Every structure is written in structure tokens, then in C-alpha cells.
């Protein structure tokens, strides 16, 4: 019994008198000339360049989306695509506050959503340019995040002071006869 691809090829090539000539793009589907060069993939092949690029982006890309819940194993391992992260958060953490899920993950998504790193680019200098207007845009985003962090640090100090004052008040009240 012949395999399905060879049966398809035989049927297609028998009908060549009835149909226009088979183009190189169609033959690529059979010959699968695009292969992954990563040693972990054992030379997996693809019928079109888009399939190879998608594979490289999802399996070998450096961009990761991490779960915002620190106790979750995916907090460190991450996901190759944002929609995978979103469905994970919906399934695994349905009761988590919405603001918590939008922390660093949404920032990562915003930074990289404009134009992701091009994988397999012939021009190596373009390979590292990411959305937000390249390096300058990333520097501006970094400064903005540093300013936000500074504000949060100031707020954290105030909260810590309030906690200390309340703890001292509770201790004083429990030692005396105020309660």
C-alpha cells in the first residue's frame, strides 16, 4: 500500500494534462525544503517558510510571557505566545484579581506587540530591533517603568510606617487596659 503523500503526488501528476503546470510552491508542500537548524528538533521540515518561522518563534524564540502568579510553575517557565498565557490565567487562576494578571505580563506584551524580533533575518542588525521604535523607544519605556517603581517604593515606605505605628498601638493597647 502506498503512503498518502505519494498517492496524492501520483494523482496530481497524472492529471497534469487537465490542469495547469504544478508550481514550485505546491511542490514545496511535498518536498518540505524548510528545516529547523536547532539540534533539539532533529531536522524537522516544513512545506513553507511561514511554517518554519512560526515554529522558530514559538519553540525557540526568546520572547516569553510569564504567569503573574509567583506560586505558579509557569511564573518562571513562561509561554511562547500571549494568547497561551491568557488562556492559562483564565483556566488556572480564575479568581485572581484582574490587576494582578496585568502586571509585568501586560508590559511585556505592550513592548513586544508592535513588531516582534525577526527570527531568521538575513540582516543581523535588524534582528535585535524590537517594537516601540527600536532602542530609543525601549529606553523611554525603561525610564517610565523606573519612575513608576520609584513611586511604588515611596508608597511602600509609607505603608510600612503605617503598619509599624499600628503594631505599636496594638501592643500598647494590649499591655494596658484599653481593650
Tab-separated table of C-alpha atoms in Angstrom:
chain	number	residue	atom	x	y	z
A	1	UNK	CA	0.000	0.000	0.000
A	2	UNK	CA	1.393	3.414	-0.923
A	3	UNK	CA	1.553	6.283	1.503
A	4	UNK	CA	-0.892	9.148	1.329
A	5	UNK	CA	1.569	11.813	0.073
A	6	UNK	CA	2.815	9.617	-2.787
A	7	UNK	CA	-0.796	8.750	-3.722
A	8	UNK	CA	-1.520	12.469	-3.805
A	9	UNK	CA	1.544	13.144	-5.947
A	10	UNK	CA	0.633	10.375	-8.372
A	11	UNK	CA	-2.941	11.640	-8.709
A	12	UNK	CA	-1.817	15.235	-9.188
A	13	UNK	CA	0.856	14.374	-11.724
A	14	UNK	CA	-1.467	12.061	-13.704
A	15	UNK	CA	-3.844	14.975	-14.118
A	16	UNK	CA	-1.175	17.338	-15.443
A	17	UNK	CA	-2.741	17.291	-18.893
A	18	UNK	CA	-6.030	18.512	-17.388
A	19	UNK	CA	-4.566	21.111	-15.012
A	20	UNK	CA	-2.064	23.931	-15.375
A	21	UNK	CA	1.553	23.047	-14.501
A	22	UNK	CA	2.333	22.489	-10.831
A	23	UNK	CA	4.244	25.430	-9.425
A	24	UNK	CA	7.260	25.316	-7.134
A	25	UNK	CA	5.132	26.433	-4.183
A	26	UNK	CA	2.952	23.367	-4.499
A	27	UNK	CA	5.976	21.078	-4.732
A	28	UNK	CA	7.397	22.674	-1.569
A	29	UNK	CA	4.424	21.191	0.301
A	30	UNK	CA	5.652	17.725	-0.717
A	31	UNK	CA	9.399	18.232	-0.606
A	32	UNK	CA	9.322	20.310	2.605
A	33	UNK	CA	12.582	22.184	1.914
A	34	UNK	CA	12.494	24.426	5.003
A	35	UNK	CA	14.108	22.751	8.007
A	36	UNK	CA	14.796	23.843	11.571
A	37	UNK	CA	18.515	24.066	12.325
A	38	UNK	CA	18.126	23.704	16.092
A	39	UNK	CA	19.707	20.387	17.173
A	40	UNK	CA	16.809	19.674	19.562
A	41	UNK	CA	14.400	19.447	16.610
A	42	UNK	CA	16.264	16.680	14.714
A	43	UNK	CA	15.863	18.480	11.375
A	44	UNK	CA	12.058	18.834	11.385
A	45	UNK	CA	10.943	20.141	7.978
A	46	UNK	CA	8.217	22.493	6.799
A	47	UNK	CA	6.471	22.993	3.480
A	48	UNK	CA	6.601	26.768	3.612
A	49	UNK	CA	8.761	29.462	5.127
A	50	UNK	CA	5.879	30.775	7.242
A	51	UNK	CA	5.541	27.412	8.970
A	52	UNK	CA	9.258	27.368	9.763
A	53	UNK	CA	9.191	30.943	11.081
A	54	UNK	CA	6.146	30.201	13.244
A	55	UNK	CA	7.903	27.107	14.645
A	56	UNK	CA	11.080	29.080	15.389
A	57	UNK	CA	9.149	31.898	17.030
A	58	UNK	CA	7.040	29.606	19.222
A	59	UNK	CA	9.578	26.895	20.068
A	60	UNK	CA	12.906	28.701	20.071
A	61	UNK	CA	12.047	32.388	20.415
A	62	UNK	CA	13.475	34.369	23.300
A	63	UNK	CA	10.255	36.253	23.932
A	64	UNK	CA	8.320	34.663	26.780
A	65	UNK	CA	5.135	35.630	28.567
A	66	UNK	CA	5.209	34.711	32.259
A	67	UNK	CA	2.341	33.945	34.618
A	68	UNK	CA	1.925	36.818	37.097
A	69	UNK	CA	1.152	34.416	39.983
A	70	UNK	CA	4.537	33.795	41.645
A	71	UNK	CA	3.493	30.425	43.138
A	72	UNK	CA	2.640	29.050	39.682
A	73	UNK	CA	5.270	26.914	37.885
A	74	UNK	CA	4.625	28.940	34.715
A	75	UNK	CA	5.810	32.057	36.573
A	76	UNK	CA	9.378	31.007	35.710
A	77	UNK	CA	8.835	28.791	32.671
A	78	UNK	CA	6.619	31.124	30.627
A	79	UNK	CA	4.644	30.765	27.406
A	80	UNK	CA	5.764	31.443	23.841
A	81	UNK	CA	2.547	33.315	22.939
A	82	UNK	CA	0.432	35.840	24.823
A	83	UNK	CA	-2.834	34.070	23.971
A	84	UNK	CA	-1.455	30.907	25.626
A	85	UNK	CA	-0.760	32.923	28.778
A	86	UNK	CA	-4.223	34.498	28.707
A	87	UNK	CA	-5.967	31.130	28.468
A	88	UNK	CA	-3.700	29.751	31.245
A	89	UNK	CA	-4.646	32.623	33.559
A	90	UNK	CA	-8.358	32.148	32.760
A	91	UNK	CA	-8.202	28.381	33.398
A	92	UNK	CA	-5.729	28.128	36.294
A	93	UNK	CA	-6.260	31.405	38.144
A	94	UNK	CA	-9.889	32.417	37.575
A	95	UNK	CA	-10.217	34.127	40.967
A	96	UNK	CA	-7.037	36.195	40.765
A	97	UNK	CA	-7.651	39.953	40.650
A	98	UNK	CA	-7.551	41.347	37.152
A	99	UNK	CA	-4.955	43.965	38.039
A	100	UNK	CA	-2.569	41.282	39.224
A	101	UNK	CA	-2.698	39.469	35.895
A	102	UNK	CA	-1.938	42.672	34.027
A	103	UNK	CA	1.384	43.435	35.746
A	104	UNK	CA	4.675	42.686	34.064
A	105	UNK	CA	2.970	40.407	31.567
A	106	UNK	CA	0.953	43.196	30.010
A	107	UNK	CA	4.060	45.361	29.964
A	108	UNK	CA	5.965	42.643	28.104
A	109	UNK	CA	3.066	42.254	25.695
A	110	UNK	CA	2.965	46.009	25.056
A	111	UNK	CA	6.701	46.229	24.459
A	112	UNK	CA	6.823	43.337	22.023
A	113	UNK	CA	3.436	43.503	20.323
A	114	UNK	CA	4.285	46.256	17.858
A	115	UNK	CA	6.933	44.351	15.890
A	116	UNK	CA	8.459	41.229	17.383
A	117	UNK	CA	12.078	40.239	16.964
A	118	UNK	CA	12.527	38.848	13.489
A	119	UNK	CA	13.796	35.291	13.629
A	120	UNK	CA	15.985	34.021	10.844
A	121	UNK	CA	16.519	37.506	9.457
A	122	UNK	CA	19.317	37.867	6.963
A	123	UNK	CA	20.152	41.290	8.374
A	124	UNK	CA	21.615	40.688	11.861
A	125	UNK	CA	21.322	44.357	12.919
A	126	UNK	CA	17.540	44.282	12.408
A	127	UNK	CA	17.250	41.102	14.447
A	128	UNK	CA	17.556	42.933	17.758
A	129	UNK	CA	15.267	45.827	16.969
A	130	UNK	CA	12.027	45.398	18.831
A	131	UNK	CA	8.753	47.370	18.833
A	132	UNK	CA	8.353	50.810	20.415
A	133	UNK	CA	10.653	52.462	17.898
A	134	UNK	CA	13.738	50.356	18.437
A	135	UNK	CA	16.316	51.001	21.129
A	136	UNK	CA	15.246	54.596	21.854
A	137	UNK	CA	11.656	53.536	22.428
A	138	UNK	CA	12.768	50.773	24.772
A	139	UNK	CA	14.958	53.214	26.708
A	140	UNK	CA	11.988	55.563	27.122
A	141	UNK	CA	9.801	52.689	28.326
A	142	UNK	CA	12.541	51.632	30.775
A	143	UNK	CA	12.756	55.157	32.223
A	144	UNK	CA	8.979	55.289	32.607
A	145	UNK	CA	8.971	51.959	34.456
A	146	UNK	CA	11.840	53.079	36.705
A	147	UNK	CA	9.861	56.211	37.633
A	148	UNK	CA	6.786	54.090	38.404
A	149	UNK	CA	8.935	51.801	40.563
A	150	UNK	CA	10.302	54.786	42.467
A	151	UNK	CA	6.741	55.964	43.188
A	152	UNK	CA	5.814	52.478	44.367
A	153	UNK	CA	8.877	52.354	46.629
A	154	UNK	CA	7.841	55.643	48.269
A	155	UNK	CA	4.305	54.323	48.721
A	156	UNK	CA	5.700	51.070	50.170
A	157	UNK	CA	7.720	53.038	52.751
A	158	UNK	CA	4.604	54.935	53.825
A	159	UNK	CA	2.628	51.697	54.153
A	160	UNK	CA	5.462	50.104	56.166
A	161	UNK	CA	5.481	53.105	58.516
A	162	UNK	CA	1.691	52.885	58.960
A	163	UNK	CA	1.973	49.178	59.741
A	164	UNK	CA	4.674	49.854	62.321
A	165	UNK	CA	2.584	52.563	64.007
A	166	UNK	CA	-0.487	50.304	64.126
A	167	UNK	CA	1.523	47.388	65.529
A	168	UNK	CA	2.933	49.634	68.255
A	169	UNK	CA	-0.549	50.952	69.055
A	170	UNK	CA	-1.931	47.415	69.301
A	171	UNK	CA	0.953	46.377	71.545
A	172	UNK	CA	0.458	49.397	73.819
A	173	UNK	CA	-3.289	48.846	73.978
A	174	UNK	CA	-2.933	45.139	74.762
A	175	UNK	CA	-0.405	45.858	77.548
A	176	UNK	CA	-2.664	48.451	79.119
A	177	UNK	CA	-6.338	48.264	79.923
A	178	UNK	CA	-7.603	49.961	76.756
A	179	UNK	CA	-9.068	46.882	75.110
